[in-house]
Every structure is written in C-alpha cells, then in structure tokens.
Amino acid sequence: MSKPRIVVLGAGYAGMMTTKRLTQKLSPEEAEIVLINKHNYHYQTTWLHEVAAGTINHNQARIMISDVINPNRVRLIYDSVVKVEKEDNRVVLENGEITYDYLVIALGFVTNTFGIKGMEENAFFIQDIDSCQLIRDHIEYQFVKYKNSEEKNDSDLTILVGGAGFTGIEFVGELAEKVPQLCKKYDIDRSKARIINVEAAPSILPMFEKDLVEYAKTSLEHRGVEFRLDAKIQECTEDAFIVGDDREEIKAGTIVWTGGVTGNPILAKSGFELTRGKVTVNGDLRAPEEENIFILGDCAWVMNEKEGRPYPPTAQAAMQHADTCASNIKALLRHEALQNFEFHDKGTVASLGITDGVGNVLSGTKLSGKPAAAMKKVVDNRYLFLLGGPKLFLKKGKVRPF
Ligand code: FAD
Ligand code: NAD
C-alpha cells in the first residue's frame, strides 16, 4: 500500500515550519511529504521593508529551501500553484498537477489596494523579494537621474508611502537610514529628498498605545519623515497621490503602497468561502467542512474566541499555526484526537530603522529606542535558529552593531 501524501503549499513561515515539524514528528514510512513553492528559496517576509529600502541585501533575506529542508526526506517542487480542486484532492500547478491525502495551504498574503483608482498600475508594493528589489532600484535610479539632469525636478527625489500601519512605518524607518546615504553618495542636498507618509487615520500605528505612537512619530520626524495624517488617498496617478476630499495632489518620483494585505487569491480560485479574502478556519485549523485541508498563516482567519475577533496576521502566529497543524496531521494519521490552536502572544515590536523601535513584549512591558530594536533582532534571529539551527543563524542572522 502506498504511503499517504501530505502536500504543503507555500514555503513562507507557516509552510516551512509545518514541513520541518512534520519531518520531526513523522517517520519516513508514515507519510510522503511534498513542499511546493514558487521559488527555490524561502524569504523572510518580515525583512522585506529593509530589502525595499536597500538597507539589507536581498540575499540576506533569502534562504535556499534545500539548505534547511532535506530533499531526501521531503519532495521539493518549485512551481506556482494555480488552484486546488478539492473534490478530486488535486492541486493544479503551472507546469503539472499533484494529488494529496492531506493538504496544507500556506500561500501567504497579497497587497490589498481596496480598488483605489490607479494604485495597482502606478504604485510599488512590498510583497516579495522581486517587488522589493524593484523599489530599491527605482529609488536609486531617481537619485542618479536627478543628479544628471539639467533641469532638476525636486519631486523626483520625493518618496511617498501610502499607509502608516506596521509595514509603512517600518519602511519609512529604513528610508530615514537610506536616504541620507544616497544624498551623500550622489552629492545631493539632504533637504531636497523628502519622505512623506500618508495615512487616512488621525494617528500612525493604531495598534500601539499613545505614548509609543508619539515616541515613534517624533523619532521619525527628527530623522526627516513627514506625516500627512487624516489624509485618505483617493487615487494614485503615475507621479502622485490624490488625497482627501479636496483632492490635493502630492507629487513624487517613487510611490509605495503599504495600505493593507489580504489572503492569496488562489483561495478564491479554489472555491473556498471567504471573509475579506481569507478562510475562517475551525479551531483545529482545518477549512470548514474539509476533513483533510488545513489553512494557515495569512490565508486564514483564526478566531480569538475570548475577544470575538480574529488574531492579526503575523509571522509569529503563522509559525504557531505550523506547530498545531503538524501535530494535527500526525493525529489524523494515527487516528488520535485533534487539538485546537492556542495563540501564545510573545508581544509585538515595530522597527523604526536600524537602532530604533517601539514594542510591547512579555504581557505589557513597553519598549522604545535601542532596547526595542535589539528585541526585534532577537525575534528575527530566534526564527533562524528554529528553522535551521546555529548554522543558519551564523549565515543569515542579524548581527549589525548599534
Ligand atoms: P508568507 O511568509 O508570505 O509565505 C508565503 C509563501 O507562499 C511564499 O514563499 C510565496 O513565494 C509562496 N507563494 C505565494 N503564492 C504562491 C503560488 N501561487 N504558488 C507557489 N507558491 C506561492 N509579522 C511578525 O510577526 N513580525 C514582524 O516583525 C513582521 N514584519 C513584517 C514586515 C513586513 C514588511 C511585512 C510585509 C509583514 C510583516 N509581518 C510581521 C507579517 C508576516 O510577514 C506575515 O504574517 C507572514 O509572512 C505570514 O506567513 P505565511 O507563511 O502565511 O506567508
Ligand atoms: P495594516 O492594515 O496594518 O495598515 C495599513 C494602514 O494603511 C492603516 O493604518 C490604514 O489606515 C492605512 N490606509 C488604508 N487605506 C488608506 C487610504 N486610502 N489612505 C491612506 N491610508 C490608508 O497593513 P500592514 O501595515 O501592511 O500590515 C499587515 C499585517 O502585517 C498586519 O496585520 C501586521 O500585524 C503585520 N505586520 C507586522 C509587523 C510587525 O509585527 N513588526 C510589521 C509589518 C506587518
């Protein structure tokens, strides 16, 4: 009799950790494990703002999948998922198809433009390694172009960032590091290059308490970031945001949208019932009415029953989903009871550049400044340890000095 086949879609935080845990929990005779991903590398989504600003090299944020997942134990397929045909237990890929006995969908997020006119066509997104390399190269191109043009247009040097949630704020924090370096490199007056963050709400980082928000805003302003709050972006043109009821035009040479995310559109193509782009999973992380399909990470709404709303989509949660999912697949294979997911909140930290940050950790301890930045690096490095042990930490870890 052939072994049951477990197919994991997506090698992000949830997919990589599920695969890793399955190899630890199951014997090779118990199941065949297949991991399918678009690229032959895994990337640290949580470092993408740094790749986009050019404060780290994109190769630091990439890890070859076969360096951490043994290809003799797990079949690795590098291909794009097109859709899941649930009725036939089959996954359709760009270059083939594969059947499964158990399926784990961990295909992550896509940027949500909420249908804002022109955003899809004209703005850059912090979405994956390639999209972030484009942002980095475009920003530098604007500096070179400015330096070499006879009729200088100062707005070429303006970088507009739409949305002041975590991604927008972490990105402008990195830009506050990078822009002075670029000004120095191309001998351009620092005051010519502007970083403008536009946010619809009256405040940045709405998830943090007032004192941390004030700290973050003041720190970024001191380093040259301008904020436009209470300013809803109505439209994005080739070189501007159109903002507010009076449709003010803010011009720029680089426009980046960080206004929100939603689940991978493969979920819709595969016929899952969606709430705001994601599947609301059962307590055991299976899709409703599906015995053999688990949905994890940014593709899933996992309900916080105590608060009656879903947990926010984070890498921290995605990795914890992976542990529960691997245990539950093992339980299904061994005809044991499944467990419900329980979130263990280790806190939240937002970086504000290399040596600054704000956060809440260990049930309510507030951090700001260097301690917060150090804590962010501890979290980043812990993940590398969990995934690939000390070898991966030494190869890819963040050991940048303060
Ligand atoms: P992902 O990590 O996005 O992985 C999805 C994988 O699926 C990718 O490898 C992708 O290539 C692959 N894939 C996608 N489509 C296909 C397809 N069609 N076929 C094959 N493969 C496909 N969270 C935190 O907890 N802490 C942080 O500090 C933090 N910082 C962040 C910073 C930024 C800039 C961003 C954007 C997010 C940050 N988050 C952070 C959120 C966190 O990154 C996400 O919640 C997390 O990445 C979700 O993990 P995932 O495994 O669901 O998806
Ligand atoms: P988000 O939804 O958290 O923030 C988007 C921001 O854009 C909001 O402040 C919103 O008011 C603003 N916005 C939306 N439409 C707008 C408009 N028309 N005009 C102006 N502003 C507008 O999205 P995100 O920052 O991409 O984060 C996505 C998820 O990733 C979050 O759940 C977050 O928890 C997670 N994340 C975590 C970290 C971290 O832990 N350090 C870092 C990045 C992302």
Tab-separated table of C-alpha atoms in Angstrom, residues 142-143 146-147 152-159 179-180 182-183 186-196 224 226 251-253:
chain	number	residue	atom	x	y	z
A	142	GLN	CA	15.669	58.610	-9.232
A	143	PHE	CA	18.781	59.907	-7.456
A	146	TYR	CA	18.232	63.879	-10.672
A	147	LYS	CA	21.994	64.261	-10.382
A	152	LYS	CA	16.147	69.433	-11.883
A	153	ASN	CA	12.710	68.394	-10.695
A	154	ASP	CA	12.854	68.125	-6.890
A	155	SER	CA	9.749	65.924	-6.680
A	156	ASP	CA	11.759	63.144	-8.422
A	157	LEU	CA	13.515	62.730	-5.091
A	158	THR	CA	10.295	62.509	-3.056
A	159	ILE	CA	9.288	59.058	-1.803
A	179	VAL	CA	18.051	58.495	2.039
A	180	PRO	CA	20.922	60.363	3.782
A	182	LEU	CA	22.002	58.219	-1.107
A	183	CYS	CA	22.262	62.020	-0.740
A	186	TYR	CA	25.242	61.421	-5.192
A	187	ASP	CA	26.240	64.688	-3.506
A	188	ILE	CA	22.671	65.977	-3.227
A	189	ASP	CA	21.460	68.349	-0.505
A	190	ARG	CA	19.547	66.232	2.072
A	191	SER	CA	16.705	68.781	2.196
A	192	LYS	CA	15.876	68.042	-1.467
A	193	ALA	CA	14.905	64.411	-0.769
A	194	ARG	CA	11.581	64.044	1.045
A	195	ILE	CA	9.971	61.003	2.666
A	196	ILE	CA	6.213	61.536	3.052
A	224	GLY	CA	13.229	63.767	8.237
A	226	GLU	CA	6.938	63.964	7.084
A	251	LYS	CA	3.812	64.524	-6.314
A	252	ALA	CA	6.695	62.053	-6.060
A	253	GLY	CA	9.260	60.116	-8.077
